[in-house]
Structure formats: C-alpha cells, structure tokens
C-alpha positions as a LaTeX table, in Angstrom:
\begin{tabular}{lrrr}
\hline
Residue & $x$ (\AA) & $y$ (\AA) & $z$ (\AA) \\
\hline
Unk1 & 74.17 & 173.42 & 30.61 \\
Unk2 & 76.36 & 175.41 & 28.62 \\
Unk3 & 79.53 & 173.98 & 30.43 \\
Unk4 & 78.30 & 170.05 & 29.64 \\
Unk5 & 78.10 & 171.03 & 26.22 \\
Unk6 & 81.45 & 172.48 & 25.72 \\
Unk7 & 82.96 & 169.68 & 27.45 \\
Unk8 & 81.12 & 166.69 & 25.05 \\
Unk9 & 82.49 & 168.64 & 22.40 \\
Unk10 & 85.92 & 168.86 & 23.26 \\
Unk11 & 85.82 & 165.29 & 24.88 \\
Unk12 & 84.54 & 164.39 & 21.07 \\
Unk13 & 87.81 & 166.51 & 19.13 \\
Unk14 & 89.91 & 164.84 & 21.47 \\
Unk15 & 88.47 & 161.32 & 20.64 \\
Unk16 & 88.68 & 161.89 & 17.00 \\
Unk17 & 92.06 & 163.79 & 16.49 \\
Unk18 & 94.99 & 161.79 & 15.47 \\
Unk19 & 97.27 & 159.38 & 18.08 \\
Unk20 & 99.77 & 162.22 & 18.25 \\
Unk21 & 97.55 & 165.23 & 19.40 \\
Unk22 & 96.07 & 163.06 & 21.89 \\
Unk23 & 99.26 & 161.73 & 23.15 \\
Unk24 & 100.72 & 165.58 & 23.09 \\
Unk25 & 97.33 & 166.27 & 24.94 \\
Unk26 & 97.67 & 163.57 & 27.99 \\
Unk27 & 101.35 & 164.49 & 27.95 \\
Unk28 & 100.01 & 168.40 & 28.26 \\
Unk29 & 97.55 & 167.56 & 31.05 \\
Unk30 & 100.01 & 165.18 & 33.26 \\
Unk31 & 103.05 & 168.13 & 33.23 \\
Unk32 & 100.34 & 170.43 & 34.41 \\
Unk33 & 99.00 & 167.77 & 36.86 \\
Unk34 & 102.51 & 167.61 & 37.91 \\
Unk35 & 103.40 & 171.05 & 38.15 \\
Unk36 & 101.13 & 172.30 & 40.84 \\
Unk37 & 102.53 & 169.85 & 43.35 \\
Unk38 & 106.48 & 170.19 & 42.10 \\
Unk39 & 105.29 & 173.81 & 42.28 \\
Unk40 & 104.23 & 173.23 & 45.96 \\
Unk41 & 106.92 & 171.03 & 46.88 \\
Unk42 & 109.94 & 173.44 & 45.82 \\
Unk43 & 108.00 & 176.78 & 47.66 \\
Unk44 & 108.22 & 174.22 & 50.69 \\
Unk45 & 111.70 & 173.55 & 50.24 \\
Unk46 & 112.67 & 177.55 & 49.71 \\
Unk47 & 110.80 & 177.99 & 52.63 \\
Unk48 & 112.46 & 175.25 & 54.35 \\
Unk49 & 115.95 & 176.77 & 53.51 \\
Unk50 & 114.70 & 180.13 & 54.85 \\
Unk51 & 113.81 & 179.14 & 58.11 \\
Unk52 & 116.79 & 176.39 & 58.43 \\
Unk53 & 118.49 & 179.99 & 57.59 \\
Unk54 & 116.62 & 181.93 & 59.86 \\
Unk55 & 117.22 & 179.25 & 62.72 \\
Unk56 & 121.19 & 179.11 & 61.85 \\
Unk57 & 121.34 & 182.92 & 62.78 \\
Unk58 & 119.71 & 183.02 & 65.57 \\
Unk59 & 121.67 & 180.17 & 66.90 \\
Unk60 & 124.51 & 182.25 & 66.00 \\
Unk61 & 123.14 & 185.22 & 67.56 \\
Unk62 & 122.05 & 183.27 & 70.70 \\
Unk63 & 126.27 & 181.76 & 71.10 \\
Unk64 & 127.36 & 185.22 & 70.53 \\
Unk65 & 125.32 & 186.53 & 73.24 \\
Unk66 & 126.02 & 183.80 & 75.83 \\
Unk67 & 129.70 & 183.92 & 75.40 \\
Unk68 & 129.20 & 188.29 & 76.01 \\
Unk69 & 126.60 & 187.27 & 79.06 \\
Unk70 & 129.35 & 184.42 & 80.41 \\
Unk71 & 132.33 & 187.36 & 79.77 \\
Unk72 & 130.73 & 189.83 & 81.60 \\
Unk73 & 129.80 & 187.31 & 84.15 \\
Unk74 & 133.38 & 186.93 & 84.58 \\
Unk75 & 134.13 & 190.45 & 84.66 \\
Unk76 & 131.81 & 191.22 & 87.24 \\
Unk77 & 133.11 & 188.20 & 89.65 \\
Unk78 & 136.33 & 189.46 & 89.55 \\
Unk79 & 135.48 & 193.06 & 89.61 \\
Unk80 & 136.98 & 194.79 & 92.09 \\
Unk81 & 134.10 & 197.98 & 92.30 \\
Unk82 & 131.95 & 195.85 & 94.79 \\
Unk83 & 130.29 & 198.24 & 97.99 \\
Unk84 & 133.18 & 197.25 & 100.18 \\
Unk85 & 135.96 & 197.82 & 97.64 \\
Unk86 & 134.55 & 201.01 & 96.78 \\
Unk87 & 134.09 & 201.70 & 100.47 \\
Unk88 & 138.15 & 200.52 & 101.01 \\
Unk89 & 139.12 & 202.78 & 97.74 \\
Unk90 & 137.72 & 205.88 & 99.57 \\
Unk91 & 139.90 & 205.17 & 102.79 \\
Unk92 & 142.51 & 204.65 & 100.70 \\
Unk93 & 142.16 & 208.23 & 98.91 \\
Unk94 & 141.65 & 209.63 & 102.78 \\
Unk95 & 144.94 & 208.04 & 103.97 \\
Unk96 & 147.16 & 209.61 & 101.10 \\
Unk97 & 145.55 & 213.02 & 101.91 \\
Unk98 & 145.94 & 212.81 & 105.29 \\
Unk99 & 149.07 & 211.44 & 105.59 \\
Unk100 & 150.74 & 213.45 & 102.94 \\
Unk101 & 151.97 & 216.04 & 105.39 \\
Unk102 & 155.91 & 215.54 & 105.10 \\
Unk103 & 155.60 & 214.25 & 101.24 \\
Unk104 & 153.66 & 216.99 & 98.19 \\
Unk105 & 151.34 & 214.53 & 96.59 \\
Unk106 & 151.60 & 215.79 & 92.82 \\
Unk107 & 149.12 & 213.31 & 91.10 \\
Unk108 & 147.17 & 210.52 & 92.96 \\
Unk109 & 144.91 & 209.17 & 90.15 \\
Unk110 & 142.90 & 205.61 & 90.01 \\
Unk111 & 142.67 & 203.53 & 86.88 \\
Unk112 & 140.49 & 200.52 & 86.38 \\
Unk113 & 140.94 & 197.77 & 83.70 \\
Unk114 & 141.44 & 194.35 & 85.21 \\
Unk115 & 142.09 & 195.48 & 88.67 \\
Unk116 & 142.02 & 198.99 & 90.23 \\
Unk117 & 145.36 & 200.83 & 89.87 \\
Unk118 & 146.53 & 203.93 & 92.02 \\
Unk119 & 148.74 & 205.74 & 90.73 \\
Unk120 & 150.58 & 208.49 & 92.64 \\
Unk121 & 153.58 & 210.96 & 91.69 \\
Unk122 & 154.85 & 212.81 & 95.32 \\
Unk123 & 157.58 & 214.96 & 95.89 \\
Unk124 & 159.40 & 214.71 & 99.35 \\
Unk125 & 162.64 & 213.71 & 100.93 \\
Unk126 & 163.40 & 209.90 & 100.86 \\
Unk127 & 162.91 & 209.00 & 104.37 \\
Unk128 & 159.24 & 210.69 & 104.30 \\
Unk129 & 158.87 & 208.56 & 101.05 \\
Unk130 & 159.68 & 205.90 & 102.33 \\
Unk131 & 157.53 & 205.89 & 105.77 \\
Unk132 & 154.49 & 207.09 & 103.42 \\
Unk133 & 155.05 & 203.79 & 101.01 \\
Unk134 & 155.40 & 201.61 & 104.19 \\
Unk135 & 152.86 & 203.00 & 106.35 \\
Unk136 & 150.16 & 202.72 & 103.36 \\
Unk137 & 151.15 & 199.04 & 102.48 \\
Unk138 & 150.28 & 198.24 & 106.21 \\
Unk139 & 147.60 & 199.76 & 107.15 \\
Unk140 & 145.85 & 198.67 & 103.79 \\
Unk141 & 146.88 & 194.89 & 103.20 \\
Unk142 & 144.92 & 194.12 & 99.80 \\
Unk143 & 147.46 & 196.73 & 97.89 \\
Unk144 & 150.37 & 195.59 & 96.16 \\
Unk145 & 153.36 & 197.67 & 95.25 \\
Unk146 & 153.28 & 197.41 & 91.16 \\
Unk147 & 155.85 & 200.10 & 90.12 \\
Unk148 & 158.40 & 202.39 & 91.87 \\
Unk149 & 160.52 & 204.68 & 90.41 \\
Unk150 & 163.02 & 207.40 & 92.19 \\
Unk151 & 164.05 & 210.13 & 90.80 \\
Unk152 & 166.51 & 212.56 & 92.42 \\
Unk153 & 167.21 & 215.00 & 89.94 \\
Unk154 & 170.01 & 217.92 & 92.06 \\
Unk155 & 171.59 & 218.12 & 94.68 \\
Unk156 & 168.51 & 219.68 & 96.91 \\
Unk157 & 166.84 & 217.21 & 99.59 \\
Unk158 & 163.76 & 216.93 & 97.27 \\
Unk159 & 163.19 & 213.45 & 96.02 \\
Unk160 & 160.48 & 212.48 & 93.46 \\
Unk161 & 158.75 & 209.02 & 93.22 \\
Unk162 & 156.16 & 207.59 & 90.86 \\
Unk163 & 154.68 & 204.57 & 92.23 \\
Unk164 & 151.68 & 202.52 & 91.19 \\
Unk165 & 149.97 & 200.22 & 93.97 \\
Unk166 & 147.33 & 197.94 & 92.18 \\
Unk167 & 144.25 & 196.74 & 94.68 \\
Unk168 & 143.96 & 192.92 & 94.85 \\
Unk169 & 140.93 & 190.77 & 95.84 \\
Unk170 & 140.66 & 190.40 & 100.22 \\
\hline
\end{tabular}
C-alpha cells in the first residue's frame, strides 16, 4: 500500500512539472530502457570476440600440431632404425670387428640424422684397406661409400683411411 502511494504521487509531480522536466524525464527513462540491452548486446559482442579469439588459437595450435604430427610422420617413414635395420646395423658392427684382422680399426662410430652414417678411421697397409672397403660394400649392399680419404703420412707401409659409408633404404 505504501508502494501505490508513492507511485500516485510521483505519477502526479510528473504530470504537473513543466514540458521540460517531463521531456528530460522520458528522455531519462528511454536511455536507461536502452542501456540494459546496449549493455547486453556489447558483453555479447566482447564475448563474441573472445571466443572468435579463443577459436583462432586453437586453430592455430591445431595447424601447428598437424604439420609436427605429418613431420614426424615423415621422419619415421623414412627412418632408417626399423627392427631389421637395427638388426642389419649390428651385422654390420660384427663384420668390421671381425674382419679387421690385417687393418687397426681406430674409430668405428655411427651417426644418425637423415640416414645412418658409419664412420670409421683404420690404420693398415693399402691392399688390406682396400679388400676391407670392398669386401664390406659386398657383403652388405644397402651401404654406400660417402667419403674416403687416404692418408700416407712416411715412408713406413702404414696407411691411414677415414671413410664414411652412409646406410640407404633396401
């Protein structure tokens, strides 16, 4: 009761105050009528940029990963460490230790970046070089002679070679 009596009496001040006030009142009462649903309509839109944000990134995120995923898709197809290429790198390492006998097999060390990589540094005369470089290119047929270099540094029969055979897909 109290509340329809505070309304008649403001409804009545409005009625009788002057063409201005009233027109500064409606004017009042539509910019607040107005304002809740501007109000709502730009939270939507900050919300809308968020998530259009949000979505942007993880698109981003979600190309990034599936080039990685499609790179190391490629690196594993045409990685060389598969069982039987591991298998055929152990034989190899047996073969140069066995058949090392009339060369001194310094350094035989494997790398791996694109392909596997032996690397070996003997000491020998050149005709024992030479049968251990042939024999090891045909008894294993998937290595390919990368690098040679001979070095014969006196006048002794000792000859030293660096050589790097690189392992290539059967």
């Amino acid at each position: 009761m109290v509340k329809q009596v505070w309304i008649k009496q403001l409804w009545h001040r409005c009625i009788q105050a002057s063409v201005l006030k009233q027109n500064t009142g409606l004017l009042i009462l539509a910019l607040f009528g107005l304002f809740l649903p501007l109000n709502r309509l730009y939270s939507s839109w900050e919300q809308l940029i968020r998530l259009e944000n949000n979505i942007n990134e993880q698109q981003r995120q979600t190309i990034y990963q599936q080039r990685l995923l499609q790179s190391l898709e490629k690196k594993a197809k045409n990685d060389l460490l598969t069982p039987q290429s591991a298998a055929l790198l152990s034989q190899i390492n047996q073969y140069v230790q066995s058949s090392s006998v009339n060369v001194k097999i310094q350094n035989a060390q494997w790398h791996f970046s694109s392909s596997a990589v032996l690397q070996l540094r003997m000491e020998g005369d050149f005709l024992s070089l030479n049968q251990f470089i042939t024999d090891i290119l045909q008894k294993f047929e998937t290595l390919r002679l990368s690098s040679l270099k001979l070095f014969k540094p006196d006048e002794n029969l000792a000859a030293y070679l660096t050589l790097r055979l690189q392992l290539t897909k059967e």
